[in-house]
mmCIF file of C-alpha atoms in Angstrom:
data_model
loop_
_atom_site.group_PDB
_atom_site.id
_atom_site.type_symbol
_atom_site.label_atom_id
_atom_site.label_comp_id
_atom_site.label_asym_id
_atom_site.label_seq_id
_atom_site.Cartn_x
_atom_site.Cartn_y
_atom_site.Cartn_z
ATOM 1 C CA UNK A 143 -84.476 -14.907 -185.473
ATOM 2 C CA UNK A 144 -84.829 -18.682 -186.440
ATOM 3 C CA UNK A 145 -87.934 -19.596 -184.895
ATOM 4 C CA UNK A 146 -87.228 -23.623 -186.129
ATOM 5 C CA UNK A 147 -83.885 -23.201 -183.396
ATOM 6 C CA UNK A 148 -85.202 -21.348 -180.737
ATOM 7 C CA UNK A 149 -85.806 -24.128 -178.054
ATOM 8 C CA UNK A 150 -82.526 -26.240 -179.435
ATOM 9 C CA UNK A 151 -80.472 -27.225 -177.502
ATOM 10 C CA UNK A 152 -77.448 -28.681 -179.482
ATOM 11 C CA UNK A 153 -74.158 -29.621 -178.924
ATOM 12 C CA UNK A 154 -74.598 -28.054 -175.291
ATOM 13 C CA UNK A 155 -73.436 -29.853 -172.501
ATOM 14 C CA UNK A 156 -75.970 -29.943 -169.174
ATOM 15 C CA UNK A 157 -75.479 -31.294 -165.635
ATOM 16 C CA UNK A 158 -78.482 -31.912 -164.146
ATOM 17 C CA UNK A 159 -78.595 -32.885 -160.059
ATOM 18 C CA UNK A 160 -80.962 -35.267 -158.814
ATOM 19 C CA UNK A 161 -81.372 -36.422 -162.505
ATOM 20 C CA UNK A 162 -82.464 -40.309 -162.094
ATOM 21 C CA UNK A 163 -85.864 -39.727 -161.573
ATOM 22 C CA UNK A 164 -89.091 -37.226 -160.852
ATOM 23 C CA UNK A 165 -88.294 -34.015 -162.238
ATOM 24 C CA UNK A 166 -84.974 -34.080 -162.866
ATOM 25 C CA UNK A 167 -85.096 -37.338 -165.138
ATOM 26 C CA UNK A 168 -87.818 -35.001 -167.078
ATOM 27 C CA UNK A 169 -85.674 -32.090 -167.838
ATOM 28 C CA UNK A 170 -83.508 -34.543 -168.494
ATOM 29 C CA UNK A 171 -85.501 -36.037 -171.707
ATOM 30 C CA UNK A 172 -86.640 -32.922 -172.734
ATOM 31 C CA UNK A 173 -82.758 -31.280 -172.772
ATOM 32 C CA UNK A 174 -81.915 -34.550 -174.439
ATOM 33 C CA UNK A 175 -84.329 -34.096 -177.092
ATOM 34 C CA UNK A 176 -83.597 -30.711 -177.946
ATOM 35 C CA UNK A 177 -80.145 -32.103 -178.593
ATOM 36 C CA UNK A 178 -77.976 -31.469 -175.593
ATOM 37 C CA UNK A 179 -75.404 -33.621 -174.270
ATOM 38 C CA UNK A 180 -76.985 -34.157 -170.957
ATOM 39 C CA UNK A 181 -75.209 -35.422 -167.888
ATOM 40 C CA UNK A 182 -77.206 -36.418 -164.776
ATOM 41 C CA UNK A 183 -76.484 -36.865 -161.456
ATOM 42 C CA UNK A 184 -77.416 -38.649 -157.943
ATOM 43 C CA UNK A 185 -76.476 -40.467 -155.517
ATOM 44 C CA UNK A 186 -76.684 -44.155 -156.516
ATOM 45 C CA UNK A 187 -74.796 -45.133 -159.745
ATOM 46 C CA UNK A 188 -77.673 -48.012 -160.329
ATOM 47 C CA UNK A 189 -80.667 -45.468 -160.656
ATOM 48 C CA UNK A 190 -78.529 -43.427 -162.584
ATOM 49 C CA UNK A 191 -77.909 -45.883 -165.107
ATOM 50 C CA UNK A 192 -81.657 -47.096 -165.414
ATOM 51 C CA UNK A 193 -82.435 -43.502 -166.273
ATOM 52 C CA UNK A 194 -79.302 -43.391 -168.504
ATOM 53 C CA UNK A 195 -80.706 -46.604 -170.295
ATOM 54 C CA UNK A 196 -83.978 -45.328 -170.716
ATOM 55 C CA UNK A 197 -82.949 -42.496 -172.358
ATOM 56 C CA UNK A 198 -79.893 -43.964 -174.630
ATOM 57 C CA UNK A 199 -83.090 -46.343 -175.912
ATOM 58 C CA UNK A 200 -84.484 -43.294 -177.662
ATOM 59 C CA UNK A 201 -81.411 -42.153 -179.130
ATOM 60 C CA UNK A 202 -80.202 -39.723 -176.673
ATOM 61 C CA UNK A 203 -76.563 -38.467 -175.375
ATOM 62 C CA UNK A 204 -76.803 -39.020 -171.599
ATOM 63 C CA UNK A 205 -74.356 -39.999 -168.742
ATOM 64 C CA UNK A 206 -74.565 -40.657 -165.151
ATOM 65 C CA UNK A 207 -72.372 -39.569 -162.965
ATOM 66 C CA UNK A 208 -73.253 -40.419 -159.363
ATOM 67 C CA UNK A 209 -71.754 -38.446 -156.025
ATOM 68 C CA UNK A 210 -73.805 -36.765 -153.141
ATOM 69 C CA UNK A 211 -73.740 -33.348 -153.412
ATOM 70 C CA UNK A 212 -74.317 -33.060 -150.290
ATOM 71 C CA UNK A 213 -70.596 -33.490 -149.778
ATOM 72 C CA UNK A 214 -68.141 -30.782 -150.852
ATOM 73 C CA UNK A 215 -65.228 -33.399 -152.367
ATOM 74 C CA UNK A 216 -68.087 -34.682 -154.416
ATOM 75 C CA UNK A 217 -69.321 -31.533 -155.927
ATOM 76 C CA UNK A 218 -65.727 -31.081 -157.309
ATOM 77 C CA UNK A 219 -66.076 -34.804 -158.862
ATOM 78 C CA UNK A 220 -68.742 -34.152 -160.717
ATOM 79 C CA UNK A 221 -68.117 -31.104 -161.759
ATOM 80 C CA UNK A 222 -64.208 -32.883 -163.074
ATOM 81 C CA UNK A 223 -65.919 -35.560 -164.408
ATOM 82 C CA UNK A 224 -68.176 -33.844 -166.668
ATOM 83 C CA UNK A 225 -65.521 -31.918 -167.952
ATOM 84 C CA UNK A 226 -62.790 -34.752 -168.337
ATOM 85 C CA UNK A 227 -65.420 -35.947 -170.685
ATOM 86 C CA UNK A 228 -67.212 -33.478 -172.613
ATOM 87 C CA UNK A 229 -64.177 -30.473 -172.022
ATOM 88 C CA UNK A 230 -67.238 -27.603 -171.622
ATOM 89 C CA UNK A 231 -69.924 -27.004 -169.396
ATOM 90 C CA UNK A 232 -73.383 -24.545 -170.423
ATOM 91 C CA UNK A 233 -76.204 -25.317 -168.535
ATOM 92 C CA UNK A 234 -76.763 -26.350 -164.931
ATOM 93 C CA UNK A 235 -79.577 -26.925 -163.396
ATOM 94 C CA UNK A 236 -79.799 -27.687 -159.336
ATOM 95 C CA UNK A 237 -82.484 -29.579 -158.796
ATOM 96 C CA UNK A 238 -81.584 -32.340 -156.187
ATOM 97 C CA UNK A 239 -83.162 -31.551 -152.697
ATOM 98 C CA UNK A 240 -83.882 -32.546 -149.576
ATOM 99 C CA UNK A 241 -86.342 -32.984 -147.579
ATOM 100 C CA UNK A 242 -86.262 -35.713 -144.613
ATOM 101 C CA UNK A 243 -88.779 -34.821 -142.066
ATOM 102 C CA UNK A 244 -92.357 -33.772 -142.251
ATOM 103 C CA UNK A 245 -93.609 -32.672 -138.822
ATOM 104 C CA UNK A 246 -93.787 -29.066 -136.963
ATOM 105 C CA UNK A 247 -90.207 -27.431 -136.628
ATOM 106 C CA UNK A 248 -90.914 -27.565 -132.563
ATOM 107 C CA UNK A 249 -90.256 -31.312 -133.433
ATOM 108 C CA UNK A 250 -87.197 -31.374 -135.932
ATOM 109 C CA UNK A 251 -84.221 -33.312 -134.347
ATOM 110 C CA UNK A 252 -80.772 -31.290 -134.294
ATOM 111 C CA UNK A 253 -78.554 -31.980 -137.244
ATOM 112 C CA UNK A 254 -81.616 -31.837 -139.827
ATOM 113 C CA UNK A 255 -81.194 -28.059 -140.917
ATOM 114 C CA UNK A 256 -77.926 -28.952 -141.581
ATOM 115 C CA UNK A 257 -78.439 -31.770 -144.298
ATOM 116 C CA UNK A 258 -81.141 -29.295 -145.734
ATOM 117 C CA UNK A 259 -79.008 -26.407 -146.100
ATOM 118 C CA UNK A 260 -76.340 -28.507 -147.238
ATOM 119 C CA UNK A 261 -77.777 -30.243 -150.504
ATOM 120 C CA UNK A 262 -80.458 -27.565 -151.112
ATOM 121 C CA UNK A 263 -78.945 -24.262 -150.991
ATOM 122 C CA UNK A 264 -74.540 -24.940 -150.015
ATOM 123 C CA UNK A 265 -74.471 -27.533 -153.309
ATOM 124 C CA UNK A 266 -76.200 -25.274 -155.700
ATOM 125 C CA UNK A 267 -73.897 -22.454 -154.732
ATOM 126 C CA UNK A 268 -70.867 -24.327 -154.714
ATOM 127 C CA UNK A 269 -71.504 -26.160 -157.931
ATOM 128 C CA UNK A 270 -72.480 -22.837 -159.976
ATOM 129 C CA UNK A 271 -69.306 -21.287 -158.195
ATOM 130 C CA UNK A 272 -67.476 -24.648 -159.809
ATOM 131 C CA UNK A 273 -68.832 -23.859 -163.292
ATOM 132 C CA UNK A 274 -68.229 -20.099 -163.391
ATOM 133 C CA UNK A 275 -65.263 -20.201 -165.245
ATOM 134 C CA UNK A 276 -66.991 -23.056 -167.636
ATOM 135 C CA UNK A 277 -69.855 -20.805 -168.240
ATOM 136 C CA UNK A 278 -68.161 -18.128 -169.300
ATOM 137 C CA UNK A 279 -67.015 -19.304 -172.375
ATOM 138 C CA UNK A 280 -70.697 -20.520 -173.377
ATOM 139 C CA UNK A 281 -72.313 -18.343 -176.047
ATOM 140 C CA UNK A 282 -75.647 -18.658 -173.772
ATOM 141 C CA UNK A 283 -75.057 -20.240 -170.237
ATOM 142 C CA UNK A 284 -78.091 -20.988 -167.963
ATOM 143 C CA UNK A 285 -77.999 -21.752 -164.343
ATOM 144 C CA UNK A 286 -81.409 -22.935 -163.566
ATOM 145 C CA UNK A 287 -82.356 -23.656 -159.887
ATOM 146 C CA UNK A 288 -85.349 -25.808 -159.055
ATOM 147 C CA UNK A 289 -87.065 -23.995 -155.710
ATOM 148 C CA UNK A 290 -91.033 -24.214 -154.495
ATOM 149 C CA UNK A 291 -93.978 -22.627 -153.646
ATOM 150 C CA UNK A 292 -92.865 -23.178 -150.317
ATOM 151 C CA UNK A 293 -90.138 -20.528 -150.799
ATOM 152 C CA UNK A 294 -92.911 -18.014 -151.545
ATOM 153 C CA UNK A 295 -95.624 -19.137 -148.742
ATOM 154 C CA UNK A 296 -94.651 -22.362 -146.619
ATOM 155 C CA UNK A 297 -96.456 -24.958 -145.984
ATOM 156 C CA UNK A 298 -96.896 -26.630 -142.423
ATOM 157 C CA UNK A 299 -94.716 -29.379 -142.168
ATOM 158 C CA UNK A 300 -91.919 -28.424 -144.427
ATOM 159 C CA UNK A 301 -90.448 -25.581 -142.515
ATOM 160 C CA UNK A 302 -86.996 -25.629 -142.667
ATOM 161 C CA UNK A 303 -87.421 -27.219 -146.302
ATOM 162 C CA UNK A 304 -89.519 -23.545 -147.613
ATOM 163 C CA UNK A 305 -86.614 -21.927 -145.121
ATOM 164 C CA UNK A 306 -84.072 -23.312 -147.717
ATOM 165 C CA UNK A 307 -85.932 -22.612 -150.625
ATOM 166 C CA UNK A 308 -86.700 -19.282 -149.947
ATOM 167 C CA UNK A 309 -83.004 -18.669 -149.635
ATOM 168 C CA UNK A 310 -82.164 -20.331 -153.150
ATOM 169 C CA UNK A 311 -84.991 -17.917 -154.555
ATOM 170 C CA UNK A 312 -82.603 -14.863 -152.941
ATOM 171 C CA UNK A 313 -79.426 -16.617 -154.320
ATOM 172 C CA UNK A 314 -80.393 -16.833 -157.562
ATOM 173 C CA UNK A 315 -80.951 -13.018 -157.982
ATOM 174 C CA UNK A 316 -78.046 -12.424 -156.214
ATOM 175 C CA UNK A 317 -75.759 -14.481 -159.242
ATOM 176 C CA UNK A 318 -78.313 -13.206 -161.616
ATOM 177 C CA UNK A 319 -76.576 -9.407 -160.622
ATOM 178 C CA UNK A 320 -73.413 -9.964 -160.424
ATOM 179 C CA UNK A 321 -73.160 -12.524 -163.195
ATOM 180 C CA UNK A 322 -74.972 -10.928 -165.856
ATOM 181 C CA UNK A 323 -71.511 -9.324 -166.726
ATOM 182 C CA UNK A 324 -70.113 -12.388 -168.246
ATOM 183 C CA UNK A 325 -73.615 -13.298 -170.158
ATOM 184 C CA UNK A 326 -74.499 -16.138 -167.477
ATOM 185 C CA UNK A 327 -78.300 -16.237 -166.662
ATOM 186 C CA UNK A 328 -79.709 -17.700 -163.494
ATOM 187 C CA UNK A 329 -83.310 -18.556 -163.089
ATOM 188 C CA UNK A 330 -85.568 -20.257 -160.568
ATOM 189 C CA UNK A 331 -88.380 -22.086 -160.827
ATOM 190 C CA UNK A 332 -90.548 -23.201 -157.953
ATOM 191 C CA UNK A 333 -92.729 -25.683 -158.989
ATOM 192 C CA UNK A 334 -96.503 -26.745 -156.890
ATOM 193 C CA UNK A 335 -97.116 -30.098 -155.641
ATOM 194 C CA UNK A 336 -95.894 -32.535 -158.554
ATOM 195 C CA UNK A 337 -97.089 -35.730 -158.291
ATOM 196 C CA UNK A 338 -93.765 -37.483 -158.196
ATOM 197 C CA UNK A 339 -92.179 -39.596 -154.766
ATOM 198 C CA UNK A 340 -90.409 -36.854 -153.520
ATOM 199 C CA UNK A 341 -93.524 -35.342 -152.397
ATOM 200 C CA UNK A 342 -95.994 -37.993 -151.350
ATOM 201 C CA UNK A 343 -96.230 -36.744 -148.209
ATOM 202 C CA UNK A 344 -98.295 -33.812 -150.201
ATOM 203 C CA UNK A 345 -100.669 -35.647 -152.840
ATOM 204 C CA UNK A 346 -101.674 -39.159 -151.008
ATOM 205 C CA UNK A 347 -102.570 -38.060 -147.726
ATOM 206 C CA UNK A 348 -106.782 -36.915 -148.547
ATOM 207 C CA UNK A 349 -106.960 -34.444 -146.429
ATOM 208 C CA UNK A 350 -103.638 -32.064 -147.579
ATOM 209 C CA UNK A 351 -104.859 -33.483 -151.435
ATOM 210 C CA UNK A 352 -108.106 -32.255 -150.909
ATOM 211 C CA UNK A 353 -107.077 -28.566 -149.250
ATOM 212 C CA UNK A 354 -104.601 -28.559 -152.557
ATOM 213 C CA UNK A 355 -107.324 -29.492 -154.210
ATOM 214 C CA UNK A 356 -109.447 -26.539 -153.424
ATOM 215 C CA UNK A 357 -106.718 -23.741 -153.785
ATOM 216 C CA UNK A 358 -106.033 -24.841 -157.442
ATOM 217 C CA UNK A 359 -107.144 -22.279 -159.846
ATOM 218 C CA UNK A 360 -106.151 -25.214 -162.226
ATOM 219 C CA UNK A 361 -108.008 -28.024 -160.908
ATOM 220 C CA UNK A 362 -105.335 -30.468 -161.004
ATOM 221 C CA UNK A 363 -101.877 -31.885 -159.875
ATOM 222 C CA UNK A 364 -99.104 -30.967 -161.682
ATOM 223 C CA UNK A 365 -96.425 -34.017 -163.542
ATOM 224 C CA UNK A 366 -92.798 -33.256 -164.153
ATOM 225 C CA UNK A 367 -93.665 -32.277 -167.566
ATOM 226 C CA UNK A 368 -94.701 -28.865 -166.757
ATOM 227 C CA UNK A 369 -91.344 -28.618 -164.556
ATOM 228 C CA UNK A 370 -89.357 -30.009 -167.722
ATOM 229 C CA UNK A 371 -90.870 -27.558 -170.421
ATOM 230 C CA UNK A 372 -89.846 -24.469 -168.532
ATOM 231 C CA UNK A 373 -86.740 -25.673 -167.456
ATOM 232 C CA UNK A 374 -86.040 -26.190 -171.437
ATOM 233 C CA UNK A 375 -87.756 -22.133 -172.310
ATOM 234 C CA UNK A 376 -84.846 -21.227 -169.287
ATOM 235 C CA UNK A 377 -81.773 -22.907 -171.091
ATOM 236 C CA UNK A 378 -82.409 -22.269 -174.384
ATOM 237 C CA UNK A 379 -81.991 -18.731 -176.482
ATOM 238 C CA UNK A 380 -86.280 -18.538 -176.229
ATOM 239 C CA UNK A 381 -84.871 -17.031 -172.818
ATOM 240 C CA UNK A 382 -82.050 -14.953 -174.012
ATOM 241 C CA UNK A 383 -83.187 -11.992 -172.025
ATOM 242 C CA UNK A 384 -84.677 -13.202 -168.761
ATOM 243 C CA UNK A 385 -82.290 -13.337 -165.522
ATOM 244 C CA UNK A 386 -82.838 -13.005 -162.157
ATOM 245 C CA UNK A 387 -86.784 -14.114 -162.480
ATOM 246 C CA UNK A 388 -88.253 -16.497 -160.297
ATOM 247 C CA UNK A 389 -90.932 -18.765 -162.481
ATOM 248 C CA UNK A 390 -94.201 -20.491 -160.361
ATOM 249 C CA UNK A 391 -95.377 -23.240 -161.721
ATOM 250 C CA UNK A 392 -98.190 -24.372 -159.450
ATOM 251 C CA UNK A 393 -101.556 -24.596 -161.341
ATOM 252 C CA UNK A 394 -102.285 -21.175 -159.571
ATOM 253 C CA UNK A 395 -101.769 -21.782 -156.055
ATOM 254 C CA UNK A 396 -99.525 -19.488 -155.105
ATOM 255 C CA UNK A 397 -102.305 -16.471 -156.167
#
């Protein structure tokens, strides 16, 4: 084993959803760096190519392709796109979400568990069903879906958000199964409260920061660093022979 190539990444081509900032623009850098040709995605073509800049600065292969994955016809863009450009497709990693109202379910307003379902758990299943073919000719494909402690013990608030990413947690061992026969890995990782904009609501209100606070094992927030370095263990051959596993990453809160 070549311990100097074990996290590379090289010459593999990754798609990345909801890749212009927070976590996504992290794994992002951090596939970049390990030398992967790294395609992100969103939903405005003007983030995208801030992030796309930033990263080009340092040297990187990056693109930005933006569609809303919430949308069926745009799932297939992408997933063209990417492939009119770079012909192959290894890793993907679904990590664009949704999450528009924070209040009890009593009060969610009819029409919301539909967006939910459809960029958090209908776009990761179509797009992986999109690349099957793709990542089946990689010599080590990863599908690598981005869930939350919420999946694993919701929070109040974000009901029909942990609803959704409890059933991503269940999808992902369900391709892990029935796709280990053509070498294609799926993993999950559900990640704590990250102090990124998605989830404000979380870290800078004091009272739900200070009962975080004092169920942290690990006495602090997490950054999309710690998001980013296990998303890179999950592509790369350091995982060669994990599948089907569902990775917290939470400072200890889900104990």
């Amino acid at each position: 084993m070549d311990l100097n190539s074990l996290f590379s990444l090289q010459d593999r081509v990754a798609i990345i959803t909801g890749g212009s900032k927070g976590i996504g623009f992290a794994i992002a850098h951090f596939f970049a760096a390990a030398g992967a040709k790294v395609v992100i995605n969103g939903r405005y073509q003007e983030n995208l190519d801030v992030a796309v800049a930033s990263l080009r600065s340092r040297g990187y292969e990056v693109t930005g392709i933006a569609h809303h994955i919430g949308y069926q016809e745009q799932r297939k863009l992408l997933i063209e796109k990417t492939l009119k450009k770079y012909s192959k497709i290894d890793i993907l990693v679904n990590n664009a979400a949704v999450s528009p109202v924070f209040a009890p379910i009593h009060e969610y307003e009819s029409g919301v568990l539909d967006k939910i379902i459809d960029v958090n758990l209908k776009a990761p299943y179509e797009l992986s069903q999109l690349c099957f073919h793709h990542l089946k000719k990689s010599t080590n494909s990863s599908i690598i879906n981005i869930s939350s402690v919420g999946a694993i013990s919701p929070e109040r608030g974000l009901g029909l958000y942990s609803i959704s990413k409890a059933a991503l947690l269940s999808m992902t061992k369900v391709f892990a199964k029935e796709w280990g026969d053509f070498n294609i890995r799926v993993n999950a990782i559900c990640p704590g409260v990250i102090q990124t904009q998605f989830s404000k609501n979380m870290w800078s209100d004091e009272k739900i920061h200070q009962h975080i606070m004092n169920n942290l094992p690990l006495k602090r927030l997490g950054n999309e660093e710690d998001i980013a370095a296990m998303a890179l263990f999950l592509a790369s051959n350091a995982s060669s022979y994990t599948t089907g596993a569902v990775f917290t990453s939470d400072g200890g809160y889900s104990i």
